[in-house]
Short mmCIF file of C-alpha atoms and ligand atoms in Angstrom, two decimals:
data_model
loop_
_atom_site.label_atom_id
_atom_site.label_comp_id
_atom_site.label_asym_id
_atom_site.label_seq_id
_atom_site.Cartn_x
_atom_site.Cartn_y
_atom_site.Cartn_z
CA UNK A 264 -14.84 -79.00 -24.48
CA UNK A 265 -18.27 -77.48 -25.21
CA UNK A 266 -21.20 -79.11 -23.48
CA UNK A 267 -23.63 -81.14 -25.45
CA UNK A 268 -26.66 -79.33 -26.81
CA UNK A 269 -29.87 -80.78 -25.30
CA UNK A 270 -31.87 -82.76 -27.83
CA UNK A 271 -35.13 -80.98 -26.97
CA UNK A 272 -35.64 -77.21 -26.58
CA UNK A 273 -36.77 -76.30 -23.06
CA UNK A 274 -39.85 -74.19 -22.39
CA UNK A 275 -39.44 -70.64 -21.00
CA UNK A 276 -40.57 -71.72 -17.54
CA UNK A 277 -38.06 -74.57 -17.51
CA UNK A 278 -35.23 -72.26 -18.55
CA UNK A 279 -36.16 -69.83 -15.79
CA UNK A 280 -36.31 -72.48 -13.12
CA UNK A 281 -33.01 -74.00 -14.28
CA UNK A 282 -31.42 -70.56 -14.27
CA UNK A 283 -32.70 -69.89 -10.76
CA UNK A 284 -31.32 -73.14 -9.37
CA UNK A 285 -27.95 -72.57 -11.09
CA UNK A 286 -27.81 -69.09 -9.61
CA UNK A 287 -28.60 -70.39 -6.14
CA UNK A 288 -25.78 -72.94 -6.52
CA UNK A 289 -23.50 -70.16 -7.66
CA UNK A 290 -24.40 -67.97 -4.68
CA UNK A 291 -23.87 -70.91 -2.41
CA UNK A 292 -20.34 -71.46 -3.65
CA UNK A 293 -19.37 -67.88 -4.46
CA UNK A 294 -20.39 -66.02 -1.35
CA UNK A 295 -19.62 -66.39 2.30
CA UNK A 296 -23.34 -66.58 2.97
CA UNK A 297 -26.64 -66.33 1.13
CA UNK A 298 -30.21 -66.08 2.39
CA UNK A 299 -33.59 -65.69 0.70
CA UNK A 300 -36.77 -64.33 2.35
CA UNK A 301 -40.31 -64.25 1.03
CA UNK A 302 -42.64 -61.26 0.74
CA UNK A 303 -43.59 -61.64 4.45
CA UNK A 304 -39.96 -61.50 5.59
CA UNK A 305 -39.72 -65.22 6.40
CA UNK A 306 -36.59 -67.16 5.59
CA UNK A 307 -37.25 -69.54 2.72
CA UNK A 308 -33.68 -70.64 2.11
CA UNK A 309 -30.28 -70.11 3.77
CA UNK A 310 -27.03 -71.82 2.91
CA UNK A 311 -24.89 -73.79 5.31
CA UNK A 312 -22.05 -71.26 5.31
CA UNK A 313 -24.43 -68.61 6.60
CA UNK A 314 -25.72 -70.98 9.26
CA UNK A 315 -22.17 -71.73 10.39
CA UNK A 316 -21.38 -68.06 10.49
CA UNK A 317 -24.24 -67.24 12.84
CA UNK A 318 -23.65 -70.41 14.87
CA UNK A 319 -26.93 -72.17 14.02
CA UNK A 320 -26.50 -75.65 15.43
CA UNK A 321 -28.72 -77.39 12.88
CA UNK A 322 -31.10 -79.01 15.36
CA UNK A 323 -33.99 -76.63 14.74
CA UNK A 324 -35.41 -75.64 11.39
CA UNK A 325 -34.43 -72.12 10.36
CA UNK A 326 -36.74 -71.86 7.35
CA UNK A 327 -40.05 -70.18 8.02
CA UNK A 328 -38.72 -67.96 10.80
CA UNK A 329 -38.87 -64.15 10.57
CA UNK A 330 -35.52 -62.87 9.29
CA UNK A 331 -35.02 -60.58 12.34
CA UNK A 332 -35.39 -63.55 14.68
CA UNK A 333 -32.27 -65.05 13.15
CA UNK A 334 -30.44 -61.87 12.07
CA UNK A 335 -31.57 -59.00 14.33
CA UNK A 336 -29.75 -56.30 12.27
CA UNK A 337 -31.01 -57.48 8.91
CA UNK A 338 -32.40 -54.91 6.51
CA UNK A 339 -33.72 -57.44 4.00
CA UNK A 340 -37.34 -56.68 4.95
CA UNK A 341 -36.86 -53.03 3.83
CA UNK A 342 -35.67 -54.30 0.46
CA UNK A 343 -38.92 -56.24 0.08
CA UNK A 344 -40.92 -53.21 1.16
CA UNK A 345 -39.19 -50.66 -1.04
CA UNK A 346 -38.16 -52.88 -3.94
CA UNK A 347 -34.78 -51.08 -3.85
CA UNK A 348 -31.52 -53.01 -3.97
CA UNK A 349 -28.69 -52.30 -1.53
CA UNK A 350 -25.69 -53.21 -3.59
CA UNK A 351 -23.06 -52.54 -1.00
CA UNK A 352 -23.47 -52.19 2.75
CA UNK A 353 -21.70 -53.15 5.94
CA UNK A 354 -23.62 -55.43 8.32
CA UNK A 355 -22.46 -56.35 11.80
CA UNK A 356 -23.09 -59.99 12.65
CA UNK A 357 -21.91 -61.31 16.00
CA UNK A 358 -19.59 -58.31 16.44
CA UNK A 359 -17.96 -58.81 13.03
CA UNK A 360 -18.39 -56.46 10.14
CA UNK A 361 -19.30 -57.95 6.78
CA UNK A 362 -19.76 -56.48 3.37
CA UNK A 363 -23.24 -57.45 2.13
CA UNK A 364 -25.47 -56.99 -0.88
CA UNK A 365 -29.32 -57.13 -0.95
CA UNK A 366 -31.42 -57.62 -4.05
CA UNK A 367 -35.22 -57.71 -4.41
CA UNK A 368 -36.71 -60.78 -6.14
CA UNK A 369 -39.50 -60.18 -8.62
CA UNK A 370 -42.41 -62.40 -9.61
CA UNK A 371 -43.83 -62.94 -13.09
CA UNK A 372 -45.95 -59.81 -12.81
CA UNK A 373 -42.99 -57.72 -11.74
CA UNK A 374 -44.16 -57.60 -8.12
CA UNK A 375 -41.63 -58.08 -5.31
CA UNK A 376 -41.95 -61.58 -3.96
CA UNK A 377 -38.95 -61.62 -1.66
CA UNK A 378 -35.30 -60.66 -1.32
CA UNK A 379 -31.88 -62.23 -1.56
CA UNK A 380 -29.09 -61.27 0.80
CA UNK A 381 -25.46 -62.30 0.24
CA UNK A 382 -22.30 -61.76 2.23
CA UNK A 383 -19.72 -60.61 -0.28
CA UNK A 384 -16.92 -60.51 2.18
CA UNK A 385 -16.86 -61.66 5.79
CA UNK A 386 -13.54 -60.24 6.88
CA UNK A 387 -13.74 -56.49 6.64
CA UNK A 388 -10.59 -56.53 8.76
CA UNK A 389 -8.77 -57.99 5.77
CA UNK A 390 -9.88 -55.04 3.69
CA UNK A 391 -8.28 -52.60 6.14
CA UNK A 392 -5.09 -52.09 4.12
CA UNK A 393 -7.14 -51.19 1.05
CA UNK A 394 -9.51 -49.00 3.04
CA UNK A 395 -6.69 -47.14 4.77
CA UNK A 396 -4.85 -46.74 1.48
CA UNK A 397 -8.00 -45.26 0.02
CA UNK A 398 -8.39 -42.95 3.01
CA UNK A 399 -4.75 -41.87 2.68
CA UNK A 400 -5.33 -41.10 -0.98
CA UNK A 401 -8.38 -39.05 -0.06
CA UNK A 402 -6.32 -37.08 2.47
CA UNK A 403 -3.51 -36.57 -0.03
CA UNK A 404 -5.97 -35.41 -2.65
CA UNK A 405 -7.52 -32.91 -0.26
CA UNK A 406 -4.13 -31.50 0.67
CA UNK A 407 -3.00 -31.22 -2.96
CA UNK A 408 -6.27 -29.48 -3.77
CA UNK A 409 -5.68 -27.10 -0.89
CA UNK A 410 -2.12 -26.41 -2.00
CA UNK A 411 -3.33 -25.75 -5.51
CA UNK A 412 -5.98 -23.38 -4.23
CA UNK A 413 -3.38 -21.61 -2.10
CA UNK A 414 -1.13 -21.34 -5.13
CA UNK A 415 -3.96 -19.48 -6.78
CA UNK A 416 -4.31 -16.89 -4.09
CA UNK A 417 -2.80 -13.43 -3.91
CA UNK A 418 0.55 -13.33 -2.14
CA UNK A 419 0.69 -9.55 -1.71
CA UNK A 420 -1.52 -6.70 -0.52
CA UNK A 421 -1.31 -2.98 -1.25
CA UNK A 422 0.23 -2.40 2.17
CA UNK A 423 3.28 -4.34 1.00
CA UNK A 424 3.98 -1.87 -1.79
CA UNK A 425 6.41 0.39 0.08
CA UNK A 426 6.84 4.00 -0.91
CA UNK A 427 5.79 7.48 0.20
CA UNK A 428 7.30 9.42 -2.70
CA UNK A 429 4.96 11.13 -5.08
CA UNK A 430 5.51 8.64 -7.95
CA UNK A 431 4.99 5.69 -5.58
CA UNK A 432 1.85 7.13 -3.99
CA UNK A 433 0.40 7.97 -7.39
CA UNK A 434 1.08 4.49 -8.72
CA UNK A 435 -0.51 2.90 -5.68
CA UNK A 436 -3.51 5.19 -5.97
CA UNK A 437 -3.98 4.25 -9.64
CA UNK A 438 -3.72 0.58 -8.74
CA UNK A 439 -6.31 0.92 -5.99
CA UNK A 440 -8.70 2.55 -8.42
CA UNK A 441 -8.04 -0.20 -10.95
CA UNK A 442 -8.83 -2.81 -8.30
CA UNK A 443 -12.30 -1.36 -7.93
CA UNK A 444 -12.94 -1.59 -11.66
CA UNK A 445 -13.28 -4.51 -14.04
CA UNK A 446 -11.21 -3.50 -17.08
CA UNK A 447 -7.94 -5.04 -18.22
CA UNK A 448 -4.94 -3.66 -16.34
CA UNK A 449 -1.60 -3.15 -18.07
CA UNK A 450 1.36 -2.86 -15.69
CA UNK A 451 4.35 -1.22 -17.34
CA UNK A 452 7.72 -0.88 -15.70
CA UNK A 453 11.33 -1.92 -15.72
CA UNK A 454 12.38 -5.20 -14.23
CA UNK A 455 12.08 -5.40 -10.44
CA UNK A 456 9.76 -2.42 -10.04
CA UNK A 457 7.00 -4.46 -8.39
CA UNK A 458 4.69 -5.40 -11.26
CA UNK A 459 4.01 -8.85 -9.89
CA UNK A 460 3.53 -7.46 -6.39
CA UNK A 461 0.99 -4.94 -7.68
CA UNK A 462 -0.84 -7.53 -9.82
CA UNK A 463 -1.40 -9.64 -6.69
CA UNK A 464 -2.47 -6.60 -4.66
CA UNK A 465 -4.96 -5.54 -7.35
CA UNK A 466 -6.54 -9.00 -7.41
CA UNK A 467 -6.65 -9.11 -3.60
CA UNK A 468 -8.27 -5.69 -3.50
CA UNK A 469 -10.84 -6.47 -6.19
CA UNK A 470 -14.30 -8.00 -6.09
CA UNK A 471 -12.70 -11.16 -7.47
CA UNK A 472 -10.48 -11.67 -4.42
CA UNK A 473 -12.41 -14.82 -3.49
CA UNK A 474 -11.76 -16.24 -6.96
CA UNK A 475 -8.48 -17.66 -8.22
CA UNK A 476 -5.43 -15.69 -9.25
CA UNK A 477 -3.79 -17.69 -12.02
CA UNK A 478 -0.43 -16.57 -13.44
CA UNK A 479 1.17 -17.29 -16.76
CA UNK A 480 4.58 -16.01 -17.82
CA UNK A 481 4.65 -15.78 -21.60
CA UNK A 482 8.46 -15.53 -21.63
CA UNK A 483 8.97 -18.66 -19.54
CA UNK A 484 6.98 -21.09 -21.67
CA UNK A 485 8.13 -22.43 -25.03
CA UNK A 486 6.08 -21.00 -27.85
CA UNK A 487 4.85 -24.44 -28.91
CA UNK A 488 3.25 -25.06 -25.51
CA UNK A 489 1.90 -21.61 -24.82
CA UNK A 490 -1.33 -22.04 -26.73
CA UNK A 491 -2.23 -25.21 -24.82
CA UNK A 492 -1.32 -23.57 -21.51
CA UNK A 493 -3.54 -20.60 -22.20
CA UNK A 494 -6.56 -22.14 -23.84
CA UNK A 495 -6.42 -25.83 -22.84
CA UNK A 496 -6.54 -29.04 -24.83
CA UNK A 497 -9.52 -31.26 -25.65
CA UNK A 498 -8.98 -35.03 -25.30
CA UNK A 499 -7.12 -36.50 -28.27
CA UNK A 500 -6.29 -33.11 -29.74
CA UNK A 501 -2.95 -34.29 -31.12
CA UNK A 502 -2.14 -37.71 -32.43
CA UNK A 503 0.42 -39.22 -30.13
CA UNK A 504 -0.23 -36.67 -27.44
CA UNK A 505 -2.36 -39.13 -25.56
CA UNK A 506 -6.03 -38.62 -24.96
CA UNK A 507 -5.50 -36.45 -21.89
CA UNK A 508 -7.28 -33.16 -21.83
CA UNK A 509 -5.80 -30.16 -20.11
CA UNK A 510 -7.55 -27.21 -18.57
CA UNK A 511 -6.19 -23.93 -19.86
CA UNK A 512 -5.24 -21.01 -17.64
CA UNK A 513 -8.21 -19.00 -18.83
CA UNK A 514 -10.58 -21.66 -17.57
CA UNK A 515 -8.62 -22.11 -14.32
CA UNK A 516 -9.01 -18.38 -13.74
CA UNK A 517 -12.76 -18.46 -14.41
CA UNK A 518 -14.44 -16.19 -11.89
CA UNK A 519 -11.06 -14.73 -10.90
CA UNK A 520 -8.04 -13.03 -12.40
CA UNK A 521 -5.46 -14.10 -14.97
CA UNK A 522 -2.04 -12.46 -14.56
CA UNK A 523 -0.41 -12.46 -17.99
CA UNK A 524 3.20 -11.71 -17.13
CA UNK A 525 5.69 -10.62 -19.81
CA UNK A 526 2.85 -10.13 -22.24
CA UNK A 527 5.33 -8.38 -24.55
CA UNK A 528 6.81 -11.83 -25.22
CA UNK A 529 3.50 -13.20 -26.48
CA UNK A 530 4.25 -14.69 -29.92
CA UNK A 531 2.69 -12.70 -32.76
CA UNK A 532 0.93 -15.82 -34.03
CA UNK A 533 -0.92 -16.27 -30.77
CA UNK A 534 -1.94 -12.67 -30.33
CA UNK A 535 -5.15 -12.81 -32.44
CA UNK A 536 -6.43 -15.76 -30.42
CA UNK A 537 -5.70 -13.94 -27.16
CA UNK A 538 -7.44 -10.86 -28.48
CA UNK A 539 -10.49 -12.90 -29.36
CA UNK A 540 -10.79 -14.35 -25.86
CA UNK A 541 -10.48 -10.87 -24.37
CA UNK A 542 -13.15 -9.52 -26.70
CA UNK A 543 -15.60 -12.40 -26.73
CA UNK A 544 -15.09 -13.85 -23.26
CA UNK A 545 -14.95 -17.34 -24.79
CA UNK A 546 -12.09 -19.80 -25.15
CA UNK A 547 -11.70 -22.54 -27.70
CA UNK A 548 -9.47 -25.34 -26.38
CA UNK A 549 -7.05 -26.92 -28.84
CA UNK A 550 -8.54 -29.76 -30.84
CA UNK A 551 -12.05 -28.79 -29.86
CA UNK A 552 -14.71 -27.09 -31.84
CA UNK A 553 -16.62 -25.80 -28.88
CA UNK A 554 -16.39 -22.33 -27.42
CA UNK A 555 -16.47 -22.19 -23.64
CA UNK A 556 -17.54 -19.00 -21.93
CA UNK A 557 -15.13 -17.68 -19.29
CA UNK A 558 -15.42 -14.81 -16.87
CA UNK A 559 -11.84 -13.66 -16.37
CA UNK A 560 -10.26 -10.33 -15.55
CA UNK A 561 -6.82 -9.96 -17.13
CA UNK A 562 -3.91 -8.11 -15.55
CA UNK A 563 -1.05 -7.97 -18.03
CA UNK A 564 2.49 -6.86 -17.31
CA UNK A 565 5.62 -6.23 -19.29
CA UNK A 566 9.02 -4.61 -18.92
CA UNK A 567 9.16 -4.13 -22.67
CA UNK A 568 8.19 -0.94 -24.44
CA UNK A 569 4.92 -2.21 -25.91
CA UNK A 570 4.14 0.99 -27.74
CA UNK A 571 7.46 0.92 -29.63
CA UNK A 572 6.98 -2.78 -30.30
CA UNK A 573 3.55 -2.04 -31.71
CA UNK A 574 4.95 0.67 -33.95
CA UNK A 575 7.67 -1.69 -35.13
CA UNK A 576 5.06 -4.35 -35.90
CA UNK A 577 6.16 -6.91 -33.34
CA UNK A 578 3.07 -6.43 -31.21
CA UNK A 579 -0.40 -6.22 -32.68
CA UNK A 580 -1.99 -2.81 -32.38
CA UNK A 581 -5.49 -4.20 -31.77
CA UNK A 582 -4.23 -6.30 -28.85
CA UNK A 583 -2.21 -3.38 -27.50
CA UNK A 584 -5.29 -1.17 -27.34
CA UNK A 585 -7.38 -3.97 -25.89
CA UNK A 586 -4.84 -4.46 -23.07
CA UNK A 587 -4.17 -0.80 -22.49
CA UNK A 588 -7.53 -0.11 -20.82
CA UNK A 589 -6.16 0.74 -17.38
CA UNK A 590 -2.43 1.30 -17.85
CA UNK A 591 -0.30 1.75 -14.76
CA UNK A 592 3.34 2.79 -14.99
CA UNK A 593 5.60 1.66 -12.18
CA UNK A 594 8.37 4.20 -11.56
CA UNK A 595 11.95 2.98 -11.58
CA UNK A 596 13.71 3.25 -8.24
CA UNK A 597 16.01 6.04 -9.41
CA UNK A 598 12.92 8.21 -9.91
CA UNK A 599 11.93 7.76 -6.29
CA UNK A 600 15.20 7.74 -4.40
CA UNK A 601 13.56 9.20 -1.31
CA UNK A 602 11.82 5.83 -0.84
CA UNK A 603 15.16 4.05 -0.52
CA UNK A 604 15.53 4.43 3.29
CA UNK A 605 11.98 3.17 3.85
CA UNK A 606 12.39 0.30 1.36
CA UNK A 607 15.68 -0.70 3.00
CA UNK A 608 13.99 -0.89 6.37
CA UNK A 609 11.26 -3.18 5.05
CA UNK A 610 13.64 -5.32 3.00
CA UNK A 611 16.12 -5.67 5.88
CA UNK A 612 13.27 -6.81 8.11
CA UNK A 613 12.22 -9.39 5.53
CA UNK A 614 15.82 -10.60 5.16
CA UNK A 615 16.21 -10.88 8.95
CA UNK A 616 12.97 -12.81 9.23
CA UNK A 617 14.15 -15.27 6.58
CA UNK A 618 17.50 -15.76 8.26
CA UNK A 619 15.94 -15.91 11.73
CA UNK A 620 18.16 -13.15 13.10
CA UNK A 621 17.80 -9.58 14.34
CA UNK A 622 17.17 -6.97 11.69
CA UNK A 623 20.08 -4.79 10.56
CA UNK A 624 19.95 -1.06 9.98
CA UNK A 625 21.90 1.39 7.81
CA UNK A 626 24.26 4.18 8.72
CA UNK A 627 23.66 7.52 7.08
CA UNK A 628 26.60 7.04 4.73
CA UNK A 629 25.26 3.59 3.93
CA UNK A 630 21.97 5.15 2.87
CA UNK A 631 23.83 7.77 0.86
CA UNK A 632 25.78 5.14 -1.07
CA UNK A 633 22.60 3.21 -1.86
CA UNK A 634 20.75 6.36 -2.83
CA UNK A 635 23.48 7.37 -5.25
CA UNK A 636 23.30 4.21 -7.35
CA UNK A 637 21.12 3.98 -10.44
CA UNK A 638 19.44 0.61 -9.70
CA UNK A 639 18.81 -0.80 -13.19
CA UNK A 640 17.35 -3.87 -11.44
CA UNK A 641 15.24 -1.68 -9.17
CA UNK A 642 13.77 -3.04 -5.91
CA UNK A 643 14.80 -6.62 -6.72
CA UNK A 644 18.42 -5.50 -7.12
CA UNK A 645 18.21 -3.44 -3.93
CA UNK A 646 17.02 -6.50 -2.08
CA UNK A 647 19.84 -8.63 -3.50
CA UNK A 648 22.46 -6.05 -2.58
CA UNK A 649 21.14 -5.83 0.98
CA UNK A 650 21.08 -9.61 1.22
CA UNK A 651 24.72 -9.81 0.11
CA UNK A 652 25.78 -7.12 2.55
CA UNK A 653 23.98 -8.87 5.42
CA UNK A 654 25.72 -12.12 4.50
CA UNK A 655 29.17 -10.55 4.25
CA UNK A 656 29.21 -8.08 7.11
CA UNK A 657 28.81 -8.39 10.85
CA UNK A 658 27.94 -4.75 11.33
CA UNK A 659 24.61 -4.25 12.96
CA UNK A 660 24.41 -0.99 11.04
CA UNK A 661 25.52 -1.42 7.47
CA UNK A 662 27.81 1.35 6.31
CA UNK A 663 28.97 2.53 2.90
CA UNK A 664 31.95 0.19 3.10
CA UNK A 665 29.59 -2.78 3.41
CA UNK A 666 28.45 -2.21 -0.16
CA UNK A 667 31.62 -2.81 -2.19
CA UNK A 668 29.51 -4.32 -4.97
CA UNK A 669 28.15 -0.88 -5.76
CA UNK A 670 30.27 1.57 -7.71
CA UNK A 671 32.23 4.08 -5.65
CA UNK A 672 30.10 7.12 -5.21
CA UNK A 673 31.04 9.62 -7.81
CA UNK A 674 31.51 13.26 -6.98
CA UNK A 675 28.65 15.20 -8.41
CA UNK A 676 29.22 18.84 -7.88
CA UNK A 677 26.25 20.61 -9.25
CA UNK A 678 27.00 24.28 -9.69
CA UNK A 679 25.86 26.23 -6.67
CA UNK A 680 22.73 27.76 -8.02
CA UNK A 681 22.38 31.45 -7.97
CA UNK A 682 20.02 32.79 -5.36
CA UNK A 683 18.19 34.21 -8.35
CA UNK A 684 17.01 30.69 -9.21
CA UNK A 685 14.45 31.20 -6.54
CA UNK A 686 13.47 34.79 -6.89
CA UNK A 687 14.05 34.79 -10.63
CA UNK A 688 11.97 31.74 -11.37
CA UNK A 689 9.70 32.64 -14.26
CA UNK A 690 6.51 31.46 -12.58
CA UNK A 691 5.26 30.33 -9.23
CA UNK A 692 6.00 26.66 -8.70
CA UNK A 693 4.73 24.03 -6.28
CA UNK A 694 5.94 24.78 -2.77
CA UNK A 695 7.49 21.34 -2.49
CA UNK A 696 9.73 22.04 -5.46
CA UNK A 697 10.64 25.54 -4.28
CA UNK A 698 11.55 24.24 -0.84
CA UNK A 699 13.67 21.48 -2.38
CA UNK A 700 15.53 24.04 -4.50
CA UNK A 701 16.09 26.25 -1.46
CA UNK A 702 17.34 23.33 0.60
CA UNK A 703 19.65 22.23 -2.16
CA UNK A 704 21.15 25.69 -2.44
CA UNK A 705 21.78 26.03 1.29
CA UNK A 706 23.22 22.56 1.59
CA UNK A 707 25.59 23.02 -1.33
CA UNK A 708 26.68 26.37 0.09
CA UNK A 709 27.38 24.88 3.48
CA UNK A 710 29.35 22.02 1.86
CA UNK A 711 31.43 24.40 -0.20
CA UNK A 712 32.15 26.60 2.79
CA UNK A 713 33.28 23.69 4.92
CA UNK A 714 35.29 21.98 2.19
CA UNK A 715 32.72 19.13 2.12
CA UNK A 716 33.33 18.17 5.71
CA UNK A 717 29.84 17.01 6.46
CA UNK A 718 29.99 17.26 10.22
CA UNK A 719 30.80 20.96 9.92
CA UNK A 720 28.30 21.55 7.16
CA UNK A 721 25.56 19.93 9.24
CA UNK A 722 26.47 22.22 12.14
CA UNK A 723 26.23 25.27 9.91
CA UNK A 724 22.82 24.11 8.69
CA UNK A 725 21.61 23.39 12.20
CA UNK A 726 20.82 19.73 11.53
CA UNK A 727 22.37 16.43 12.60
CA UNK A 728 24.92 14.67 10.42
CA UNK A 729 22.43 11.83 9.86
CA UNK A 730 19.78 14.29 8.72
CA UNK A 731 22.26 15.82 6.32
CA UNK A 732 23.07 12.40 4.81
CA UNK A 733 19.41 11.71 4.32
CA UNK A 734 18.86 15.02 2.60
CA UNK A 735 21.91 14.45 0.40
CA UNK A 736 20.44 11.13 -0.63
CA UNK A 737 17.06 12.58 -1.35
CA UNK A 738 18.41 15.54 -3.28
CA UNK A 739 20.80 13.31 -5.17
CA UNK A 740 23.90 15.17 -3.94
CA UNK A 741 26.75 12.74 -3.56
CA UNK A 742 30.39 13.14 -2.68
CA UNK A 743 33.20 10.66 -2.55
CA UNK A 744 34.12 11.43 1.04
CA UNK A 745 30.98 9.65 2.13
CA UNK A 746 32.60 8.63 5.37
CA UNK A 747 33.78 12.06 6.50
N1 ATP B 150 7.22 -1.05 -3.81
C1 ATP B 150 7.74 -2.18 -3.29
N2 ATP B 150 7.74 -2.38 -1.97
C2 ATP B 150 8.29 -3.49 -1.44
N3 ATP B 150 8.84 -4.47 -2.15
C3 ATP B 150 8.86 -4.34 -3.47
C4 ATP B 150 8.29 -3.19 -4.12
N4 ATP B 150 8.46 -3.34 -5.44
C5 ATP B 150 9.07 -4.51 -5.62
N5 ATP B 150 9.31 -5.13 -4.45
C6 ATP B 150 9.99 -6.42 -4.26
O1 ATP B 150 10.99 -6.51 -5.27
C7 ATP B 150 11.02 -7.80 -5.86
C8 ATP B 150 10.68 -7.73 -7.33
O2 ATP B 150 9.33 -7.33 -7.51
P1 ATP B 150 8.41 -7.95 -8.65
O3 ATP B 150 8.71 -9.37 -8.85
O4 ATP B 150 7.01 -7.58 -8.36
O5 ATP B 150 8.96 -7.13 -9.88
P2 ATP B 150 8.56 -7.18 -11.43
O6 ATP B 150 8.26 -5.79 -11.83
O7 ATP B 150 7.50 -8.18 -11.64
O8 ATP B 150 9.93 -7.61 -12.10
P3 ATP B 150 10.20 -8.41 -13.47
O9 ATP B 150 9.82 -7.52 -14.60
O10 ATP B 150 11.67 -8.67 -13.44
O11 ATP B 150 9.39 -9.65 -13.39
C9 ATP B 150 10.03 -8.63 -5.06
O12 ATP B 150 10.75 -9.28 -4.04
C10 ATP B 150 9.09 -7.60 -4.48
O13 ATP B 150 8.51 -8.06 -3.29
MG1 MG B 151 7.57 -10.02 -12.69
#
């Protein structure tokens, strides 16, 4: 029931003094202890709970004493001196830690006339579970942040792009040059040729290496969500979508690199918005009307034929040209077969490391069988095939027979070229090519003469059988009697 309204209105001074005494009563009951000092730091009032807490026996008067005489650690005097409240602090009284609050008291003129100290909580021990939970959450947060930051770092360096063939060296050289520049990179190549590897290496080799590398695969995200992923969402952008905002990949990559994988799968409807960000360096999150500046370098990649797509109208020409600033073509594996032995060595080492066992090697006929295949899945497929062979065979050196998943090597019998091919060549050609032609001719001759018995052919050529296999692989000469 509501209290009765007083018959007579109180004066301001009366209201204030009533309020003060009610507050003091409240402090007395609410807190574990309450004490008031005057402007000189002398205790003017202290409640019984406080007295009990500090073990004051009640015989002597406590009022009028300097606060430090009663509470040596007290900081109430500073509150009077500075006029600043201490809303939350830990004070040790008699070896126990208490949570306290200190508030300056003001006079009519606004001057500080004293201070009030209250003990909010006298058993900090009891707060331990909450405090340790909080600390655990802090630790968890730090480790999640670290993981996130690690997830946004480059996983590969240029040194991990294996290959000494001319196409591989050229590609790597182009990528190194691109790393030193700022323009958009477009990585073009079949599946498994190392586009992702190179994107990471370019970021790691660029001036942005300290910044984040954020990846987005346009083919892996439903079209409806792609826009939000890329550009972010302002709070309450959709009705029913909750009021949560989301930071888009462009903003996450601010100061770093955004790897736009499978950019050929970017929906046509979204392409103008992407183009605008690339041109203006500003993103507009969904549901917002504010443009946010971003400083992002884009590396795009696709295994699709973007140019043909553009001509067919399924990829916007303006976006194509905006992406195609520093194009890099990654050669398919069949165009750099001579890298196969070196790649196998690296991949077999990686596989061994994963499985925690000694690395396997390849016999010459094993290399020849691998070199003969066309590798539509490129290095990824090579890795898978090696992994399967390692799992299925106990041979320390994997031979042709350990690769039953690959088609039987087909006999390719290129016509033995006429010696004239060399002398009759219309023009001088690079020495490398001329030597390769000469080698090919001599090898094919030796094979013909010996009925394709490689041991004999190698003898005729003055090289080891292993060397012959390697050359056969490199020159793309394959026979079905790989084991002979
Ligand atoms: N030149 C290389 N040297 C060593 N490893 C390579 C090389 N190229 C590719 N790889 C390895 O092959 C696998 C596939 O490479 P990556 O994922 O970069 O290919 P991708 O071009 O992005 O393929 P996709 O188009 O299918 O996404 C990875 O395990 C990668 O480490
Ligand atoms: Mg990829």
